[in-house]
mmCIF file of C-alpha atoms in Angstrom:
data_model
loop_
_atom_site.group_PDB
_atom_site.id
_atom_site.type_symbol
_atom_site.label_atom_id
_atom_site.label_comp_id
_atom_site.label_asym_id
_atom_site.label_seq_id
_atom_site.Cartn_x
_atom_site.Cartn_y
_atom_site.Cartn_z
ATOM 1 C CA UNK Y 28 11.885 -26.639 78.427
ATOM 2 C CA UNK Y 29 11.524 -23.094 79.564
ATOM 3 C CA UNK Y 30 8.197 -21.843 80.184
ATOM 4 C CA UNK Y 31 8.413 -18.303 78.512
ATOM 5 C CA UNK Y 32 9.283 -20.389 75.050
ATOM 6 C CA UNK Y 33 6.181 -22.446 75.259
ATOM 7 C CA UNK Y 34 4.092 -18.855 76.116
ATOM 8 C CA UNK Y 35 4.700 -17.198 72.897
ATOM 9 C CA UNK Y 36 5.277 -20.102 70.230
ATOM 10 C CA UNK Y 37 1.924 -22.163 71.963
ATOM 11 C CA UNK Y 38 -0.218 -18.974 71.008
ATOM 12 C CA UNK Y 39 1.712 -18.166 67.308
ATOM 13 C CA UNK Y 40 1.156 -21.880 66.495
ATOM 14 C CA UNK Y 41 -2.424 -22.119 67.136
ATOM 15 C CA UNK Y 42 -2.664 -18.594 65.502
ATOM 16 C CA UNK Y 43 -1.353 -19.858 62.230
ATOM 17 C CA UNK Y 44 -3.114 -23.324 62.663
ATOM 18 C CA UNK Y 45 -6.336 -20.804 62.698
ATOM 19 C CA UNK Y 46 -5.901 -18.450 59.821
ATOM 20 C CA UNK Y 47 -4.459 -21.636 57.894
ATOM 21 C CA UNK Y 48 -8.022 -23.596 58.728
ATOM 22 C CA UNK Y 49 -10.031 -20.248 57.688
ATOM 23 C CA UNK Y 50 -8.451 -19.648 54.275
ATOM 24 C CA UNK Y 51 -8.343 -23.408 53.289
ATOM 25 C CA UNK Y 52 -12.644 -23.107 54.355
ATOM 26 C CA UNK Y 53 -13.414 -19.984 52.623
ATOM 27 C CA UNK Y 54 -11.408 -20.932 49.810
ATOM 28 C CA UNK Y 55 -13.390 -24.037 49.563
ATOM 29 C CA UNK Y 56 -16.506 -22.321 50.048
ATOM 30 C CA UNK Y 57 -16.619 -19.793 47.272
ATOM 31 C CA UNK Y 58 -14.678 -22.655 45.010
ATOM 32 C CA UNK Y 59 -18.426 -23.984 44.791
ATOM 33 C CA UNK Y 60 -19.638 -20.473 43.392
ATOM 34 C CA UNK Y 61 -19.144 -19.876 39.765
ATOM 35 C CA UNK Y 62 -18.391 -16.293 38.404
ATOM 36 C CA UNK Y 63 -20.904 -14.656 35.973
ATOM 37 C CA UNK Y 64 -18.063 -13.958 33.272
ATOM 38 C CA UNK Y 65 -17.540 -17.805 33.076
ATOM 39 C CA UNK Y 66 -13.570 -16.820 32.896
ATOM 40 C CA UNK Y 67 -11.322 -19.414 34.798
ATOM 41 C CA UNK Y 68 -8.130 -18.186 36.913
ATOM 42 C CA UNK Y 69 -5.636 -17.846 34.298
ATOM 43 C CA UNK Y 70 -8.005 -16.438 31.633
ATOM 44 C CA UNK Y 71 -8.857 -13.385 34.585
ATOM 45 C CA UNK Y 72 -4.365 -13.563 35.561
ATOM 46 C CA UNK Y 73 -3.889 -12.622 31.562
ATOM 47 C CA UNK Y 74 -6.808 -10.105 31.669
ATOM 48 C CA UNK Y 75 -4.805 -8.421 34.256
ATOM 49 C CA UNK Y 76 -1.519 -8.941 33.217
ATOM 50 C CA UNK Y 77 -2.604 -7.565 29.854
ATOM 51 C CA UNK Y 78 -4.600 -4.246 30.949
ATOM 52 C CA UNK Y 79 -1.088 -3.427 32.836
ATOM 53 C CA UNK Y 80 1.719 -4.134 29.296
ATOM 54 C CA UNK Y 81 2.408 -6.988 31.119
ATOM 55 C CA UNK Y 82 1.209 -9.817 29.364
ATOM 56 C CA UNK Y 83 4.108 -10.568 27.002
ATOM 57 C CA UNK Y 84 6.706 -10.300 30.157
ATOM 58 C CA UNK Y 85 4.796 -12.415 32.207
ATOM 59 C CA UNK Y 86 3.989 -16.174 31.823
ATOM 60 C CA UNK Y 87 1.311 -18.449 33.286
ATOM 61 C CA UNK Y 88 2.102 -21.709 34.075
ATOM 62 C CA UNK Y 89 -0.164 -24.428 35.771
ATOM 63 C CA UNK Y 90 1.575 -26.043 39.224
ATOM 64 C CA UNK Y 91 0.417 -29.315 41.424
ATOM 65 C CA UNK Y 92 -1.096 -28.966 44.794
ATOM 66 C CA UNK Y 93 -3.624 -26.793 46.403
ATOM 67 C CA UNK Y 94 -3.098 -23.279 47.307
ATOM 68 C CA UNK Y 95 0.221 -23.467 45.969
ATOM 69 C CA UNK Y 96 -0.413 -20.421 43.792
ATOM 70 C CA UNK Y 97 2.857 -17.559 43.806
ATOM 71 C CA UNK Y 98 4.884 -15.296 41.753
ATOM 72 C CA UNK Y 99 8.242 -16.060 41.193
ATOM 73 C CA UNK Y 100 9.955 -12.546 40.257
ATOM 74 C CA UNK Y 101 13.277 -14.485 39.662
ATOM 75 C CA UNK Y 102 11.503 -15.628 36.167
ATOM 76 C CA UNK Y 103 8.708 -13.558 35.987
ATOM 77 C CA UNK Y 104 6.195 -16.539 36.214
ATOM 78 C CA UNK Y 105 2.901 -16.514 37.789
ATOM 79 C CA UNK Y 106 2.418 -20.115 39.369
ATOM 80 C CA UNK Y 107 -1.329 -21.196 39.734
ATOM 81 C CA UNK Y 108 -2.413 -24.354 41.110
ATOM 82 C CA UNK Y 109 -4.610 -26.587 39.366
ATOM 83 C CA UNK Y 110 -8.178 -25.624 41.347
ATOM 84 C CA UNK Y 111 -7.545 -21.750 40.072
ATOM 85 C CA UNK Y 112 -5.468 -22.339 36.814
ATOM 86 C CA UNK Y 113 -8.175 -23.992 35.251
ATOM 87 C CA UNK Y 114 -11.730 -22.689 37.534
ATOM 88 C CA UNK Y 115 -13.970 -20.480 36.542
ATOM 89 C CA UNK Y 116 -14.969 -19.770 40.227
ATOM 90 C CA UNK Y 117 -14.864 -16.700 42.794
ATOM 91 C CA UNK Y 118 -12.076 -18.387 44.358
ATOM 92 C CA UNK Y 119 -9.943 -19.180 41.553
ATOM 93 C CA UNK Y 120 -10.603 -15.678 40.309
ATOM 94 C CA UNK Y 121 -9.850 -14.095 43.878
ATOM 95 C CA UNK Y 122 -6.288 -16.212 43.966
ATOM 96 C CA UNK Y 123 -5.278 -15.347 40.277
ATOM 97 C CA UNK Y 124 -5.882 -11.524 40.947
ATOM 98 C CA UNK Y 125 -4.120 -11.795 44.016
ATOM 99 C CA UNK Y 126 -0.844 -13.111 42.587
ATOM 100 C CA UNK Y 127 -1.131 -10.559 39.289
ATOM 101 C CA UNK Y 128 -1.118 -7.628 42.075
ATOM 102 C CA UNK Y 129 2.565 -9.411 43.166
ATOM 103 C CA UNK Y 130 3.471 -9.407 39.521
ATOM 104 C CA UNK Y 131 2.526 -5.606 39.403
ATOM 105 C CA UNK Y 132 3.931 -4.914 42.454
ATOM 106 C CA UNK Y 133 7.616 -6.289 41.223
ATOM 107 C CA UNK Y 134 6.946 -4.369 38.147
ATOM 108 C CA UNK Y 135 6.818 -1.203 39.973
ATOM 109 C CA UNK Y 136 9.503 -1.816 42.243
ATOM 110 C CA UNK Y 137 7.157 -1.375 44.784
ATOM 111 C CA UNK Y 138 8.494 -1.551 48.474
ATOM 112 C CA UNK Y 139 7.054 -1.720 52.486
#
């Protein structure tokens, strides 16, 4: 195996292995902390959705797994997994807004 391969995918993989580790942790760590509105990830994604006209374009659906959470702009469905669907906490609240913004971003065509 050449040498120069193992340099720069060695250093990417333990990269990703490392920001993988660290969102998986905080996530887990502000899962514990519940928001003062009381309102769970998809309650907060509708809030959202709705402030922009974009509730009634937009669905919500519930999906297995853990950090599984996406937009899909082919259907115009916000996917969140079952620990920010249905959580009231800063995590769940963090994730859901963080998905909306993709759903906005479509919306608005916006591009790099």
């Amino acid at each position: 195996m050449n040498m120069t391969y193992l340099l720069f995918i060695v250093p990417a993989l333990l990269l990703s292995l490392y920001a993988q580790f660290k969102v998986k942790s905080t996530f887990n760590k502000y899962s514990k902390v519940r928001s003062s509105r009381g309102m769970s990830g998809a309650e907060v994604a509708n809030t959202i959705l709705r402030r922009n006209g974009m509730a009634s374009t937009v669905s919500i659906e519930p999906i297995r797994g853990s950090l599984t959470d996406h937009y899909d702009p082919t259907v115009k469905a916000l996917r969140l997994s079952e620990p920010v669907y249905g959580s009231n906490s800063i995590s769940a609240i963090g994730v859901a807004a963080h998905e909306v913004g993709h759903a906005i971003q479509h919306q608005q065509q916006y591009g790099p």
